[in-house]
Amino acid sequence: DIPIVLKNIKVIFKRGDTAISKQEHNGRAILLYRCAGELKEGGVYNITAYQKKRYKGLDEIVDITLNMESGKVDGSLYVMPFSAKLMQSSVYINEVVSDIDGILKKSKIEIDGESFPIYFKKQAKRPPVGTHVRISRAQIGYYKNHIQLVVWDRKDYKTVE
């Protein structure tokens, strides 16, 4: 129920004013959408969440107050290496995954013979179809009843010749 105080959330991924955080290493990832401007990646915070929305099936916290910064953490310790099984369960929505290597198709990425939906945010500048990409970090997102990879920024991937 809102409002709720969230203690010791770790910001494991931040792009612009949006962040993905976790309270526990094995806990669910929390998307702080367009409300995380004053938070820093790697920071540990106590916050109060005032508003939650559901956008096309994805839960997002959209209004917070920073109560206290309580430390630092290596966010990469909370990032999971990509595997196909992560794309098969809603349990992993909002998790941050790494080490994605594949070929871009129309709206998918082909990895080891399997295709997965992928979306590049505007600032990520989607490469052309047929491009081989290595994605260092992406969010497992959800849009219109489909789990998909979300690439937030150009610095999150490189093209491979």
Tab-separated table of C-alpha atoms in Angstrom:
chain	number	residue	atom	x	y	z
A	1	ASP	CA	0.000	0.000	0.000
A	2	ILE	CA	1.096	3.543	-0.773
A	3	PRO	CA	2.732	5.483	0.770
A	4	ILE	CA	5.381	2.987	1.801
A	5	VAL	CA	8.868	3.448	3.213
A	6	LEU	CA	11.477	1.371	1.389
A	7	LYS	CA	14.687	0.939	3.374
A	8	ASN	CA	18.132	0.140	2.031
A	9	ILE	CA	17.216	0.107	-1.641
A	10	LYS	CA	20.268	-0.310	-3.838
A	11	VAL	CA	20.266	1.578	-7.140
A	12	ILE	CA	21.715	-1.034	-9.491
A	13	PHE	CA	20.985	0.732	-12.794
A	14	LYS	CA	20.205	4.360	-13.606
A	15	ARG	CA	19.580	6.163	-16.873
A	16	GLY	CA	18.415	9.766	-16.711
A	17	ASP	CA	15.738	10.090	-14.034
A	18	THR	CA	14.771	6.398	-14.128
A	19	ALA	CA	16.398	3.737	-11.954
A	20	ILE	CA	16.134	0.061	-11.129
A	21	SER	CA	16.682	-0.832	-7.500
A	22	LYS	CA	16.624	-3.834	-5.187
A	23	GLN	CA	16.267	-4.170	-1.445
A	24	GLU	CA	17.689	-7.682	-1.214
A	25	HIS	CA	20.102	-9.500	-3.506
A	26	ASN	CA	17.535	-12.195	-4.297
A	27	GLY	CA	14.553	-9.837	-4.006
A	28	ARG	CA	12.415	-8.382	-6.806
A	29	ALA	CA	13.740	-5.469	-8.819
A	30	ILE	CA	11.814	-2.202	-8.450
A	31	LEU	CA	11.480	0.313	-11.323
A	32	LEU	CA	11.584	3.954	-10.216
A	33	TYR	CA	10.238	5.625	-13.345
A	34	ARG	CA	11.040	9.291	-13.939
A	35	CYS	CA	11.366	10.007	-10.227
A	36	ALA	CA	14.954	9.010	-9.441
A	37	GLY	CA	16.704	12.231	-10.469
A	38	GLU	CA	18.563	12.729	-7.207
A	39	LEU	CA	19.557	9.066	-6.783
A	40	LYS	CA	22.916	7.767	-7.997
A	41	GLU	CA	23.774	4.365	-9.430
A	42	GLY	CA	25.509	2.420	-6.670
A	43	GLY	CA	23.822	4.426	-3.915
A	44	VAL	CA	21.882	2.878	-1.043
A	45	TYR	CA	18.846	4.839	0.137
A	46	ASN	CA	15.782	4.956	2.323
A	47	ILE	CA	12.888	6.388	0.310
A	48	THR	CA	9.160	6.900	0.621
A	49	ALA	CA	7.121	5.830	-2.419
A	50	TYR	CA	3.925	7.860	-2.883
A	51	GLN	CA	2.557	6.720	-6.213
A	52	LYS	CA	2.617	3.481	-8.203
A	53	LYS	CA	1.322	2.981	-11.750
A	54	ARG	CA	0.827	0.060	-14.065
A	55	TYR	CA	1.947	0.857	-17.620
A	56	LYS	CA	1.032	-1.762	-20.243
A	57	GLY	CA	1.308	-4.407	-17.501
A	58	LEU	CA	4.542	-3.140	-15.896
A	59	ASP	CA	4.442	-1.886	-12.300
A	60	GLU	CA	6.364	1.360	-11.768
A	61	ILE	CA	6.913	3.638	-8.809
A	62	VAL	CA	6.500	7.166	-10.172
A	63	ASP	CA	6.735	9.449	-7.114
A	64	ILE	CA	9.271	9.220	-4.305
A	65	THR	CA	10.904	11.271	-1.592
A	66	LEU	CA	14.503	10.616	-0.618
A	67	ASN	CA	14.638	10.176	3.158
A	68	MET	CA	18.291	9.307	3.609
A	69	GLU	CA	21.367	8.055	1.762
A	70	SER	CA	22.809	5.175	3.736
A	71	GLY	CA	25.825	3.976	1.790
A	72	LYS	CA	27.277	2.670	-1.455
A	73	VAL	CA	27.171	-0.695	-3.196
A	74	ASP	CA	28.668	-2.297	-6.293
A	75	GLY	CA	25.524	-2.499	-8.425
A	76	SER	CA	27.108	-5.053	-10.760
A	77	LEU	CA	26.770	-7.636	-7.982
A	78	TYR	CA	22.996	-7.448	-8.505
A	79	VAL	CA	23.105	-7.841	-12.311
A	80	MET	CA	22.359	-11.310	-13.701
A	81	PRO	CA	24.109	-12.817	-16.721
A	82	PHE	CA	21.538	-13.215	-19.500
A	83	SER	CA	19.960	-16.618	-20.046
A	84	ALA	CA	16.872	-17.642	-22.016
A	85	LYS	CA	15.102	-18.876	-18.862
A	86	LEU	CA	15.008	-15.310	-17.506
A	87	MET	CA	12.734	-14.350	-20.414
A	88	GLN	CA	10.209	-17.075	-19.589
A	89	SER	CA	8.957	-15.907	-16.188
A	90	SER	CA	7.435	-12.677	-14.922
A	91	VAL	CA	9.490	-13.153	-11.740
A	92	TYR	CA	12.446	-11.563	-13.564
A	93	ILE	CA	10.666	-8.432	-14.829
A	94	ASN	CA	12.749	-5.306	-14.099
A	95	GLU	CA	15.900	-7.328	-13.455
A	96	VAL	CA	19.051	-6.016	-15.081
A	97	VAL	CA	20.900	-8.545	-17.226
A	98	SER	CA	24.328	-8.494	-18.824
A	99	ASP	CA	26.412	-10.242	-21.465
A	100	ILE	CA	23.843	-10.376	-24.277
A	101	ASP	CA	25.338	-11.237	-27.667
A	102	GLY	CA	23.128	-11.580	-30.716
A	103	ILE	CA	21.892	-10.480	-34.130
A	104	LEU	CA	19.118	-7.903	-34.414
A	105	LYS	CA	16.002	-8.900	-36.335
A	106	LYS	CA	12.975	-6.661	-36.966
A	107	SER	CA	11.807	-6.331	-33.332
A	108	LYS	CA	13.795	-9.174	-31.813
A	109	ILE	CA	17.323	-10.254	-31.051
A	110	GLU	CA	18.473	-13.726	-32.013
A	111	ILE	CA	20.711	-15.359	-29.422
A	112	ASP	CA	21.993	-18.905	-29.913
A	113	GLY	CA	19.139	-19.742	-32.284
A	114	GLU	CA	16.374	-18.320	-30.059
A	115	SER	CA	14.577	-15.001	-30.672
A	116	PHE	CA	13.612	-12.577	-27.928
A	117	PRO	CA	11.669	-9.307	-28.176
A	118	ILE	CA	13.892	-6.256	-27.778
A	119	TYR	CA	13.181	-2.547	-27.522
A	120	PHE	CA	15.707	0.268	-27.804
A	121	LYS	CA	14.767	3.493	-26.013
A	122	LYS	CA	15.050	6.612	-28.161
A	123	GLN	CA	18.416	7.615	-26.663
A	124	ALA	CA	19.786	4.113	-27.398
A	125	LYS	CA	19.548	4.648	-31.198
A	126	ARG	CA	18.617	1.174	-32.419
A	127	PRO	CA	21.138	-0.280	-34.887
A	128	PRO	CA	19.876	-1.609	-38.231
A	129	VAL	CA	18.388	-5.087	-38.697
A	130	GLY	CA	21.137	-7.687	-39.184
A	131	THR	CA	23.616	-5.934	-36.869
A	132	HIS	CA	25.578	-8.094	-34.431
A	133	VAL	CA	25.433	-6.423	-30.998
A	134	ARG	CA	26.957	-7.034	-27.588
A	135	ILE	CA	24.760	-5.569	-24.884
A	136	SER	CA	26.525	-4.949	-21.598
A	137	ARG	CA	23.342	-4.209	-19.604
A	138	ALA	CA	19.616	-4.257	-20.350
A	139	GLN	CA	16.386	-4.368	-18.378
A	140	ILE	CA	13.963	-7.250	-18.603
A	141	GLY	CA	10.841	-5.235	-19.301
A	142	TYR	CA	7.197	-5.931	-19.962
A	143	TYR	CA	4.968	-4.348	-22.591
A	144	LYS	CA	1.481	-5.399	-23.713
A	145	ASN	CA	1.636	-8.910	-22.234
A	146	HIS	CA	5.149	-9.657	-23.500
A	147	ILE	CA	8.451	-9.881	-21.673
A	148	GLN	CA	11.151	-8.033	-23.610
A	149	LEU	CA	14.692	-6.761	-23.293
A	150	VAL	CA	14.949	-2.978	-22.973
A	151	VAL	CA	18.158	-1.167	-23.951
A	152	TRP	CA	18.134	2.258	-22.326
A	153	ASP	CA	21.200	4.022	-23.693
A	154	ARG	CA	23.827	3.879	-26.450
A	155	LYS	CA	26.524	3.247	-23.838
A	156	ASP	CA	24.846	-0.077	-22.975
A	157	TYR	CA	25.838	-1.840	-26.198
A	158	LYS	CA	28.408	-1.981	-28.960
A	159	THR	CA	28.201	-3.277	-32.488
A	160	VAL	CA	30.451	-6.129	-33.574
A	161	GLU	CA	31.980	-6.369	-37.051
